[in-house]
Every structure is written in structure tokens, then in C-alpha cells.
Amino acid sequence: MKEAVHIVGNPSTRPDLQELVGRVALGDEEAFAGVYDAVAGPVLGVVRAVLRDQAQSEEVTQEVLVEVWRTSPRYRPDRGTAINWILTLAHRRAVDRVRSVDAAAARDHKAALLDRLPEYDEVAEHVEARLEREQVRRCLRTLTELQRQAVTLAYYRGLTYREVAEALALPLGTVKTRLRDGLIRLRDCLGVTA
């Protein structure tokens, strides 16, 4: 089956597309011009049907025609017509472009999401802080009343040892001892190594 090729000249002497592709495989630039003229329109049509963007369609059409030039030695007439081979190249290249554009968009979207994520996991940090507070409260309950009062005044209200002693109406030395003993007990309860 001969394929029609639109080349100026006597129709009976015009080579068919399959013959032109064979000559292109041998590096015949004039034959490539004939292939180009014959298939540029159909290739653009196939590519545009996939891409739906004129500028990208024209770019991919050029890529396909360059691919025809480079890969024409691989064309096998026993596997199909030259036009089907070229249009298959066009369709594949257009689909590859769609996939490439989609992948780039997905990467950009993912990068944008990563830019909006905090540098640390807020939820994990809140949970960890809450668990630590609960553990400190549990350990505070193991202290004597005087130790708990002294630790609470010194570390949660920010009072000095002297201010704690005044608030509890105790001698400064007693407050220091109670604080030291209470902190040792807290350290042991919390599993903190010295």
C-alpha cells in the first residue's frame, strides 16, 4: 500500500512516505524535507489533540520530527506504515509531555506544601510537653507537703530561697534542705540522671 505524499512534481515519479523514510535513514536531507512536508500537519494534529496547548503542541511536533530524523533507521516497514510509525512517535511524545508537566506540577505542589509545614511537628511537641507536665505533677505528689510547697514557690512562682522561707515562715536553712531533698526526689522520680 502506497502512501500519498504531497511533494511538488509529477505524481507518478513522487516517492511514497515509506520510501522517503528509508532514504532519511541513510541521511538524505532532501528526503527528510519531503517527510516533513507530508507529516508535519498530521503530527501537529495528533499532538494538539493530546496537549490542547498550541505552543506546546508546536514544540512537541518539532521534537517528533527531529526524532524521526534520528530514529528513522529503526523504522521497520513490515511492522506498519511509515505514517502510523510517525504518528505513534507523536502520540507517545505528547503523552510523555503531559506526564512530565503533571509530574512537575505535582513536585511544585509538594514543594509548596513543604514550605508551609512548620520546621517541627507541633502536635508531637504539644503531646510530649503535656506528657512531661503530667509526669512532673505525678512526681510532685510524691513529695512531702513542705517539699512540694517549697519547690512550687521556688520553681513555679520564681521566688528566691529567702522569699520562700518568708512565705512559709521557716528558717532559710530548712527551706534549702527541703528544696534540695525535694529536687533529688523529683529527679529520681522523673528518671533524670545526675
mmCIF file with all atom_site columns, C-alpha atoms in Angstrom:
data_model
loop_
_atom_site.group_PDB
_atom_site.id
_atom_site.type_symbol
_atom_site.label_atom_id
_atom_site.label_alt_id
_atom_site.label_comp_id
_atom_site.label_asym_id
_atom_site.label_entity_id
_atom_site.label_seq_id
_atom_site.pdbx_PDB_ins_code
_atom_site.Cartn_x
_atom_site.Cartn_y
_atom_site.Cartn_z
_atom_site.occupancy
_atom_site.B_iso_or_equiv
_atom_site.pdbx_formal_charge
_atom_site.auth_seq_id
_atom_site.auth_comp_id
_atom_site.auth_asym_id
_atom_site.auth_atom_id
_atom_site.pdbx_PDB_model_num
ATOM 1   C CA . MET A 1 1   ? 0.000  0.000  0.000   1.00 0.00 ? 1   MET A CA 1
ATOM 2   C CA . LYS A 1 2   ? 1.492  3.317  -1.090  1.00 0.00 ? 2   LYS A CA 1
ATOM 3   C CA . GLU A 1 3   ? 1.027  6.420  0.999   1.00 0.00 ? 3   GLU A CA 1
ATOM 4   C CA . ALA A 1 4   ? 0.307  9.766  -0.572  1.00 0.00 ? 4   ALA A CA 1
ATOM 5   C CA . VAL A 1 5   ? 2.999  12.380 -0.119  1.00 0.00 ? 5   VAL A CA 1
ATOM 6   C CA . HIS A 1 6   ? 2.456  15.971 -1.120  1.00 0.00 ? 6   HIS A CA 1
ATOM 7   C CA . ILE A 1 7   ? 5.628  16.803 -2.967  1.00 0.00 ? 7   ILE A CA 1
ATOM 8   C CA . VAL A 1 8   ? 5.717  19.126 -5.934  1.00 0.00 ? 8   VAL A CA 1
ATOM 9   C CA . GLY A 1 9   ? 6.408  17.298 -9.185  1.00 0.00 ? 9   GLY A CA 1
ATOM 10  C CA . ASN A 1 10  ? 4.941  14.629 -11.374 1.00 0.00 ? 10  ASN A CA 1
ATOM 11  C CA . PRO A 1 11  ? 2.665  12.381 -9.219  1.00 0.00 ? 11  PRO A CA 1
ATOM 12  C CA . SER A 1 12  ? 3.878  9.250  -10.951 1.00 0.00 ? 12  SER A CA 1
ATOM 13  C CA . THR A 1 13  ? 7.509  9.994  -10.086 1.00 0.00 ? 13  THR A CA 1
ATOM 14  C CA . ARG A 1 14  ? 6.908  11.047 -6.462  1.00 0.00 ? 14  ARG A CA 1
ATOM 15  C CA . PRO A 1 15  ? 8.298  8.639  -3.839  1.00 0.00 ? 15  PRO A CA 1
ATOM 16  C CA . ASP A 1 16  ? 5.903  7.352  -1.209  1.00 0.00 ? 16  ASP A CA 1
ATOM 17  C CA . LEU A 1 17  ? 6.388  8.140  2.506   1.00 0.00 ? 17  LEU A CA 1
ATOM 18  C CA . GLN A 1 18  ? 7.820  4.727  3.275   1.00 0.00 ? 18  GLN A CA 1
ATOM 19  C CA . GLU A 1 19  ? 10.487 5.174  0.609   1.00 0.00 ? 19  GLU A CA 1
ATOM 20  C CA . LEU A 1 20  ? 11.250 8.686  1.904   1.00 0.00 ? 20  LEU A CA 1
ATOM 21  C CA . VAL A 1 21  ? 11.713 7.404  5.453   1.00 0.00 ? 21  VAL A CA 1
ATOM 22  C CA . GLY A 1 22  ? 14.079 4.753  4.080   1.00 0.00 ? 22  GLY A CA 1
ATOM 23  C CA . ARG A 1 23  ? 16.122 7.470  2.404   1.00 0.00 ? 23  ARG A CA 1
ATOM 24  C CA . VAL A 1 24  ? 16.062 9.581  5.577   1.00 0.00 ? 24  VAL A CA 1
ATOM 25  C CA . ALA A 1 25  ? 17.554 6.579  7.375   1.00 0.00 ? 25  ALA A CA 1
ATOM 26  C CA . LEU A 1 26  ? 20.505 6.920  5.011   1.00 0.00 ? 26  LEU A CA 1
ATOM 27  C CA . GLY A 1 27  ? 20.895 10.618 5.884   1.00 0.00 ? 27  GLY A CA 1
ATOM 28  C CA . ASP A 1 28  ? 19.103 12.083 2.837   1.00 0.00 ? 28  ASP A CA 1
ATOM 29  C CA . GLU A 1 29  ? 18.143 15.642 3.877   1.00 0.00 ? 29  GLU A CA 1
ATOM 30  C CA . GLU A 1 30  ? 16.031 16.221 0.763   1.00 0.00 ? 30  GLU A CA 1
ATOM 31  C CA . ALA A 1 31  ? 14.006 13.116 1.611   1.00 0.00 ? 31  ALA A CA 1
ATOM 32  C CA . PHE A 1 32  ? 13.571 14.449 5.145   1.00 0.00 ? 32  PHE A CA 1
ATOM 33  C CA . ALA A 1 33  ? 12.157 17.685 3.712   1.00 0.00 ? 33  ALA A CA 1
ATOM 34  C CA . GLY A 1 34  ? 9.600  15.538 1.870   1.00 0.00 ? 34  GLY A CA 1
ATOM 35  C CA . VAL A 1 35  ? 8.764  13.615 5.059   1.00 0.00 ? 35  VAL A CA 1
ATOM 36  C CA . TYR A 1 36  ? 8.463  16.876 6.957   1.00 0.00 ? 36  TYR A CA 1
ATOM 37  C CA . ASP A 1 37  ? 6.076  18.357 4.404   1.00 0.00 ? 37  ASP A CA 1
ATOM 38  C CA . ALA A 1 38  ? 3.989  15.187 4.348   1.00 0.00 ? 38  ALA A CA 1
ATOM 39  C CA . VAL A 1 39  ? 3.637  14.591 8.088   1.00 0.00 ? 39  VAL A CA 1
ATOM 40  C CA . ALA A 1 40  ? 4.028  17.920 9.888   1.00 0.00 ? 40  ALA A CA 1
ATOM 41  C CA . GLY A 1 41  ? 0.279  18.647 9.715   1.00 0.00 ? 41  GLY A CA 1
ATOM 42  C CA . PRO A 1 42  ? -0.922 15.205 10.883  1.00 0.00 ? 42  PRO A CA 1
ATOM 43  C CA . VAL A 1 43  ? 1.726  15.100 13.633  1.00 0.00 ? 43  VAL A CA 1
ATOM 44  C CA . LEU A 1 44  ? 0.651  18.532 14.902  1.00 0.00 ? 44  LEU A CA 1
ATOM 45  C CA . GLY A 1 45  ? -2.974 17.344 14.859  1.00 0.00 ? 45  GLY A CA 1
ATOM 46  C CA . VAL A 1 46  ? -2.217 14.257 16.959  1.00 0.00 ? 46  VAL A CA 1
ATOM 47  C CA . VAL A 1 47  ? -0.061 16.207 19.391  1.00 0.00 ? 47  VAL A CA 1
ATOM 48  C CA . ARG A 1 48  ? -2.589 19.038 19.746  1.00 0.00 ? 48  ARG A CA 1
ATOM 49  C CA . ALA A 1 49  ? -5.360 16.513 20.469  1.00 0.00 ? 49  ALA A CA 1
ATOM 50  C CA . VAL A 1 50  ? -3.338 15.288 23.452  1.00 0.00 ? 50  VAL A CA 1
ATOM 51  C CA . LEU A 1 51  ? -1.823 18.545 24.721  1.00 0.00 ? 51  LEU A CA 1
ATOM 52  C CA . ARG A 1 52  ? -4.555 21.077 23.870  1.00 0.00 ? 52  ARG A CA 1
ATOM 53  C CA . ASP A 1 53  ? -1.948 23.860 24.003  1.00 0.00 ? 53  ASP A CA 1
ATOM 54  C CA . GLN A 1 54  ? -0.820 25.353 20.700  1.00 0.00 ? 54  GLN A CA 1
ATOM 55  C CA . ALA A 1 55  ? 2.674  26.455 21.802  1.00 0.00 ? 55  ALA A CA 1
ATOM 56  C CA . GLN A 1 56  ? 3.499  23.136 23.463  1.00 0.00 ? 56  GLN A CA 1
ATOM 57  C CA . SER A 1 57  ? 1.992  21.249 20.515  1.00 0.00 ? 57  SER A CA 1
ATOM 58  C CA . GLU A 1 58  ? 4.273  23.051 18.075  1.00 0.00 ? 58  GLU A CA 1
ATOM 59  C CA . GLU A 1 59  ? 7.289  22.394 20.285  1.00 0.00 ? 59  GLU A CA 1
ATOM 60  C CA . VAL A 1 60  ? 6.485  18.687 20.615  1.00 0.00 ? 60  VAL A CA 1
ATOM 61  C CA . THR A 1 61  ? 5.824  18.450 16.869  1.00 0.00 ? 61  THR A CA 1
ATOM 62  C CA . GLN A 1 62  ? 9.344  19.725 16.223  1.00 0.00 ? 62  GLN A CA 1
ATOM 63  C CA . GLU A 1 63  ? 10.723 17.213 18.736  1.00 0.00 ? 63  GLU A CA 1
ATOM 64  C CA . VAL A 1 64  ? 8.863  14.401 16.962  1.00 0.00 ? 64  VAL A CA 1
ATOM 65  C CA . LEU A 1 65  ? 10.215 15.392 13.573  1.00 0.00 ? 65  LEU A CA 1
ATOM 66  C CA . VAL A 1 66  ? 13.752 15.526 14.961  1.00 0.00 ? 66  VAL A CA 1
ATOM 67  C CA . GLU A 1 67  ? 13.123 12.089 16.443  1.00 0.00 ? 67  GLU A CA 1
ATOM 68  C CA . VAL A 1 68  ? 12.000 10.843 13.013  1.00 0.00 ? 68  VAL A CA 1
ATOM 69  C CA . TRP A 1 69  ? 15.309 12.089 11.579  1.00 0.00 ? 69  TRP A CA 1
ATOM 70  C CA . ARG A 1 70  ? 17.349 10.425 14.352  1.00 0.00 ? 70  ARG A CA 1
ATOM 71  C CA . THR A 1 71  ? 15.444 7.145  14.619  1.00 0.00 ? 71  THR A CA 1
ATOM 72  C CA . SER A 1 72  ? 14.460 6.525  11.001  1.00 0.00 ? 72  SER A CA 1
ATOM 73  C CA . PRO A 1 73  ? 16.960 3.628  10.748  1.00 0.00 ? 73  PRO A CA 1
ATOM 74  C CA . ARG A 1 74  ? 14.782 1.809  13.319  1.00 0.00 ? 74  ARG A CA 1
ATOM 75  C CA . TYR A 1 75  ? 11.642 2.044  11.204  1.00 0.00 ? 75  TYR A CA 1
ATOM 76  C CA . ARG A 1 76  ? 10.524 -1.421 10.018  1.00 0.00 ? 76  ARG A CA 1
ATOM 77  C CA . PRO A 1 77  ? 8.041  -1.429 7.091   1.00 0.00 ? 77  PRO A CA 1
ATOM 78  C CA . ASP A 1 78  ? 6.972  -4.990 7.959   1.00 0.00 ? 78  ASP A CA 1
ATOM 79  C CA . ARG A 1 79  ? 5.539  -3.697 11.261  1.00 0.00 ? 79  ARG A CA 1
ATOM 80  C CA . GLY A 1 80  ? 3.342  -0.971 9.823   1.00 0.00 ? 80  GLY A CA 1
ATOM 81  C CA . THR A 1 81  ? 3.125  2.022  7.557   1.00 0.00 ? 81  THR A CA 1
ATOM 82  C CA . ALA A 1 82  ? 5.505  4.930  7.890   1.00 0.00 ? 82  ALA A CA 1
ATOM 83  C CA . ILE A 1 83  ? 2.706  7.352  8.752   1.00 0.00 ? 83  ILE A CA 1
ATOM 84  C CA . ASN A 1 84  ? 1.486  5.072  11.560  1.00 0.00 ? 84  ASN A CA 1
ATOM 85  C CA . TRP A 1 85  ? 5.036  4.792  12.901  1.00 0.00 ? 85  TRP A CA 1
ATOM 86  C CA . ILE A 1 86  ? 5.464  8.579  12.864  1.00 0.00 ? 86  ILE A CA 1
ATOM 87  C CA . LEU A 1 87  ? 2.047  9.245  14.395  1.00 0.00 ? 87  LEU A CA 1
ATOM 88  C CA . THR A 1 88  ? 2.778  6.665  17.097  1.00 0.00 ? 88  THR A CA 1
ATOM 89  C CA . LEU A 1 89  ? 6.007  8.553  17.880  1.00 0.00 ? 89  LEU A CA 1
ATOM 90  C CA . ALA A 1 90  ? 3.978  11.769 18.014  1.00 0.00 ? 90  ALA A CA 1
ATOM 91  C CA . HIS A 1 91  ? 1.365  10.338 20.349  1.00 0.00 ? 91  HIS A CA 1
ATOM 92  C CA . ARG A 1 92  ? 3.972  8.866  22.673  1.00 0.00 ? 92  ARG A CA 1
ATOM 93  C CA . ARG A 1 93  ? 5.937  12.112 22.788  1.00 0.00 ? 93  ARG A CA 1
ATOM 94  C CA . ALA A 1 94  ? 2.750  14.105 23.526  1.00 0.00 ? 94  ALA A CA 1
ATOM 95  C CA . VAL A 1 95  ? 1.765  11.717 26.326  1.00 0.00 ? 95  VAL A CA 1
ATOM 96  C CA . ASP A 1 96  ? 5.296  11.967 27.729  1.00 0.00 ? 96  ASP A CA 1
ATOM 97  C CA . ARG A 1 97  ? 4.946  15.758 27.758  1.00 0.00 ? 97  ARG A CA 1
ATOM 98  C CA . VAL A 1 98  ? 1.636  15.542 29.612  1.00 0.00 ? 98  VAL A CA 1
ATOM 99  C CA . ARG A 1 99  ? 3.203  13.217 32.173  1.00 0.00 ? 99  ARG A CA 1
ATOM 100 C CA . SER A 1 100 ? 6.218  15.488 32.503  1.00 0.00 ? 100 SER A CA 1
ATOM 101 C CA . VAL A 1 101 ? 4.048  18.565 33.013  1.00 0.00 ? 101 VAL A CA 1
ATOM 102 C CA . ASP A 1 102 ? 1.870  16.690 35.520  1.00 0.00 ? 102 ASP A CA 1
ATOM 103 C CA . ALA A 1 103 ? 4.933  15.443 37.406  1.00 0.00 ? 103 ALA A CA 1
ATOM 104 C CA . ALA A 1 104 ? 6.417  18.939 37.510  1.00 0.00 ? 104 ALA A CA 1
ATOM 105 C CA . ALA A 1 105 ? 3.118  20.337 38.786  1.00 0.00 ? 105 ALA A CA 1
ATOM 106 C CA . ALA A 1 106 ? 2.953  17.617 41.455  1.00 0.00 ? 106 ALA A CA 1
ATOM 107 C CA . ARG A 1 107 ? 6.549  18.377 42.515  1.00 0.00 ? 107 ARG A CA 1
ATOM 108 C CA . ASP A 1 108 ? 5.778  22.094 42.693  1.00 0.00 ? 108 ASP A CA 1
ATOM 109 C CA . HIS A 1 109 ? 2.634  21.412 44.713  1.00 0.00 ? 109 HIS A CA 1
ATOM 110 C CA . LYS A 1 110 ? 4.526  19.147 47.096  1.00 0.00 ? 110 LYS A CA 1
ATOM 111 C CA . ALA A 1 111 ? 7.305  21.725 47.470  1.00 0.00 ? 111 ALA A CA 1
ATOM 112 C CA . ALA A 1 112 ? 4.723  24.413 48.211  1.00 0.00 ? 112 ALA A CA 1
ATOM 113 C CA . LEU A 1 113 ? 3.161  22.217 50.886  1.00 0.00 ? 113 LEU A CA 1
ATOM 114 C CA . LEU A 1 114 ? 6.550  21.524 52.436  1.00 0.00 ? 114 LEU A CA 1
ATOM 115 C CA . ASP A 1 115 ? 7.253  25.258 52.549  1.00 0.00 ? 115 ASP A CA 1
ATOM 116 C CA . ARG A 1 116 ? 4.098  25.746 54.594  1.00 0.00 ? 116 ARG A CA 1
ATOM 117 C CA . LEU A 1 117 ? 4.850  22.961 57.074  1.00 0.00 ? 117 LEU A CA 1
ATOM 118 C CA . PRO A 1 118 ? 6.427  24.019 60.353  1.00 0.00 ? 118 PRO A CA 1
ATOM 119 C CA . GLU A 1 119 ? 10.051 23.074 60.889  1.00 0.00 ? 119 GLU A CA 1
ATOM 120 C CA . TYR A 1 120 ? 8.993  20.813 63.714  1.00 0.00 ? 120 TYR A CA 1
ATOM 121 C CA . ASP A 1 121 ? 5.998  18.675 64.453  1.00 0.00 ? 121 ASP A CA 1
ATOM 122 C CA . GLU A 1 122 ? 3.771  20.904 66.591  1.00 0.00 ? 122 GLU A CA 1
ATOM 123 C CA . VAL A 1 123 ? 1.401  18.100 67.513  1.00 0.00 ? 123 VAL A CA 1
ATOM 124 C CA . ALA A 1 124 ? 4.195  15.825 68.702  1.00 0.00 ? 124 ALA A CA 1
ATOM 125 C CA . GLU A 1 125 ? 5.756  18.669 70.622  1.00 0.00 ? 125 GLU A CA 1
ATOM 126 C CA . HIS A 1 126 ? 2.443  19.514 72.358  1.00 0.00 ? 126 HIS A CA 1
ATOM 127 C CA . VAL A 1 127 ? 1.835  15.874 73.241  1.00 0.00 ? 127 VAL A CA 1
ATOM 128 C CA . GLU A 1 128 ? 5.359  15.492 74.568  1.00 0.00 ? 128 GLU A CA 1
ATOM 129 C CA . ALA A 1 129 ? 5.072  18.668 76.661  1.00 0.00 ? 129 ALA A CA 1
ATOM 130 C CA . ARG A 1 130 ? 1.721  17.531 78.050  1.00 0.00 ? 130 ARG A CA 1
ATOM 131 C CA . LEU A 1 131 ? 3.119  14.115 78.981  1.00 0.00 ? 131 LEU A CA 1
ATOM 132 C CA . GLU A 1 132 ? 6.088  15.764 80.662  1.00 0.00 ? 132 GLU A CA 1
ATOM 133 C CA . ARG A 1 133 ? 3.784  18.085 82.653  1.00 0.00 ? 133 ARG A CA 1
ATOM 134 C CA . GLU A 1 134 ? 1.665  15.136 83.756  1.00 0.00 ? 134 GLU A CA 1
ATOM 135 C CA . GLN A 1 135 ? 4.772  13.234 84.831  1.00 0.00 ? 135 GLN A CA 1
ATOM 136 C CA . VAL A 1 136 ? 6.042  16.260 86.808  1.00 0.00 ? 136 VAL A CA 1
ATOM 137 C CA . ARG A 1 137 ? 2.634  16.617 88.517  1.00 0.00 ? 137 ARG A CA 1
ATOM 138 C CA . ARG A 1 138 ? 2.645  12.910 89.386  1.00 0.00 ? 138 ARG A CA 1
ATOM 139 C CA . CYS A 1 139 ? 6.173  13.208 90.794  1.00 0.00 ? 139 CYS A CA 1
ATOM 140 C CA . LEU A 1 140 ? 5.270  16.354 92.740  1.00 0.00 ? 140 LEU A CA 1
ATOM 141 C CA . ARG A 1 141 ? 2.575  14.321 94.513  1.00 0.00 ? 141 ARG A CA 1
ATOM 142 C CA . THR A 1 142 ? 5.319  12.007 95.860  1.00 0.00 ? 142 THR A CA 1
ATOM 143 C CA . LEU A 1 143 ? 6.920  14.892 97.790  1.00 0.00 ? 143 LEU A CA 1
ATOM 144 C CA . THR A 1 144 ? 6.087  15.832 101.353 1.00 0.00 ? 144 THR A CA 1
ATOM 145 C CA . GLU A 1 145 ? 3.771  18.803 101.734 1.00 0.00 ? 145 GLU A CA 1
ATOM 146 C CA . LEU A 1 146 ? 6.650  21.086 102.784 1.00 0.00 ? 146 LEU A CA 1
ATOM 147 C CA . GLN A 1 147 ? 8.873  19.940 99.895  1.00 0.00 ? 147 GLN A CA 1
ATOM 148 C CA . ARG A 1 148 ? 6.044  20.438 97.386  1.00 0.00 ? 148 ARG A CA 1
ATOM 149 C CA . GLN A 1 149 ? 5.283  23.929 98.715  1.00 0.00 ? 149 GLN A CA 1
ATOM 150 C CA . ALA A 1 150 ? 8.952  24.942 98.625  1.00 0.00 ? 150 ALA A CA 1
ATOM 151 C CA . VAL A 1 151 ? 9.501  23.583 95.066  1.00 0.00 ? 151 VAL A CA 1
ATOM 152 C CA . THR A 1 152 ? 6.285  25.184 93.815  1.00 0.00 ? 152 THR A CA 1
ATOM 153 C CA . LEU A 1 153 ? 7.158  28.591 95.254  1.00 0.00 ? 153 LEU A CA 1
ATOM 154 C CA . ALA A 1 154 ? 10.764 28.494 94.049  1.00 0.00 ? 154 ALA A CA 1
ATOM 155 C CA . TYR A 1 155 ? 10.332 26.984 90.580  1.00 0.00 ? 155 TYR A CA 1
ATOM 156 C CA . TYR A 1 156 ? 6.781  27.802 89.543  1.00 0.00 ? 156 TYR A CA 1
ATOM 157 C CA . ARG A 1 157 ? 6.436  31.227 91.120  1.00 0.00 ? 157 ARG A CA 1
ATOM 158 C CA . GLY A 1 158 ? 10.083 32.221 90.766  1.00 0.00 ? 158 GLY A CA 1
ATOM 159 C CA . LEU A 1 159 ? 10.707 33.135 94.411  1.00 0.00 ? 159 LEU A CA 1
ATOM 160 C CA . THR A 1 160 ? 14.214 33.191 95.852  1.00 0.00 ? 160 THR A CA 1
ATOM 161 C CA . TYR A 1 161 ? 15.148 30.873 98.729  1.00 0.00 ? 161 TYR A CA 1
ATOM 162 C CA . ARG A 1 162 ? 14.821 33.787 101.149 1.00 0.00 ? 162 ARG A CA 1
ATOM 163 C CA . GLU A 1 163 ? 11.339 34.687 99.768  1.00 0.00 ? 163 GLU A CA 1
ATOM 164 C CA . VAL A 1 164 ? 10.269 31.032 100.055 1.00 0.00 ? 164 VAL A CA 1
ATOM 165 C CA . ALA A 1 165 ? 11.475 30.971 103.672 1.00 0.00 ? 165 ALA A CA 1
ATOM 166 C CA . GLU A 1 166 ? 9.491  34.121 104.434 1.00 0.00 ? 166 GLU A CA 1
ATOM 167 C CA . ALA A 1 167 ? 6.356  32.817 102.657 1.00 0.00 ? 167 ALA A CA 1
ATOM 168 C CA . LEU A 1 168 ? 6.469  29.535 104.587 1.00 0.00 ? 168 LEU A CA 1
ATOM 169 C CA . ALA A 1 169 ? 7.646  31.173 107.841 1.00 0.00 ? 169 ALA A CA 1
ATOM 170 C CA . LEU A 1 170 ? 10.597 28.766 108.058 1.00 0.00 ? 170 LEU A CA 1
ATOM 171 C CA . PRO A 1 171 ? 14.301 29.258 108.585 1.00 0.00 ? 171 PRO A CA 1
ATOM 172 C CA . LEU A 1 172 ? 16.326 29.713 105.390 1.00 0.00 ? 172 LEU A CA 1
ATOM 173 C CA . GLY A 1 173 ? 18.418 26.572 106.075 1.00 0.00 ? 173 GLY A CA 1
ATOM 174 C CA . THR A 1 174 ? 15.290 24.422 106.454 1.00 0.00 ? 174 THR A CA 1
ATOM 175 C CA . VAL A 1 175 ? 13.916 25.723 103.127 1.00 0.00 ? 175 VAL A CA 1
ATOM 176 C CA . LYS A 1 176 ? 17.214 24.997 101.361 1.00 0.00 ? 176 LYS A CA 1
ATOM 177 C CA . THR A 1 177 ? 17.256 21.447 102.779 1.00 0.00 ? 177 THR A CA 1
ATOM 178 C CA . ARG A 1 178 ? 13.617 20.821 101.825 1.00 0.00 ? 178 ARG A CA 1
ATOM 179 C CA . LEU A 1 179 ? 14.222 22.167 98.309  1.00 0.00 ? 179 LEU A CA 1
ATOM 180 C CA . ARG A 1 180 ? 17.352 20.041 97.860  1.00 0.00 ? 180 ARG A CA 1
ATOM 181 C CA . ASP A 1 181 ? 15.612 16.897 99.132  1.00 0.00 ? 181 ASP A CA 1
ATOM 182 C CA . GLY A 1 182 ? 12.515 17.634 97.013  1.00 0.00 ? 182 GLY A CA 1
ATOM 183 C CA . LEU A 1 183 ? 14.578 18.179 93.846  1.00 0.00 ? 183 LEU A CA 1
ATOM 184 C CA . ILE A 1 184 ? 16.506 14.932 94.436  1.00 0.00 ? 184 ILE A CA 1
ATOM 185 C CA . ARG A 1 185 ? 13.226 13.092 94.835  1.00 0.00 ? 185 ARG A CA 1
ATOM 186 C CA . LEU A 1 186 ? 11.827 14.724 91.654  1.00 0.00 ? 186 LEU A CA 1
ATOM 187 C CA . ARG A 1 187 ? 14.988 13.853 89.729  1.00 0.00 ? 187 ARG A CA 1
ATOM 188 C CA . ASP A 1 188 ? 14.726 10.212 90.782  1.00 0.00 ? 188 ASP A CA 1
ATOM 189 C CA . CYS A 1 189 ? 11.006 10.074 90.027  1.00 0.00 ? 189 CYS A CA 1
ATOM 190 C CA . LEU A 1 190 ? 11.480 11.636 86.587  1.00 0.00 ? 190 LEU A CA 1
ATOM 191 C CA . GLY A 1 191 ? 14.380 9.306  85.813  1.00 0.00 ? 191 GLY A CA 1
ATOM 192 C CA . VAL A 1 192 ? 16.852 12.143 85.256  1.00 0.00 ? 192 VAL A CA 1
ATOM 193 C CA . THR A 1 193 ? 20.478 11.105 85.684  1.00 0.00 ? 193 THR A CA 1
ATOM 194 C CA . ALA A 1 194 ? 22.772 13.455 87.537  1.00 0.00 ? 194 ALA A CA 1
#
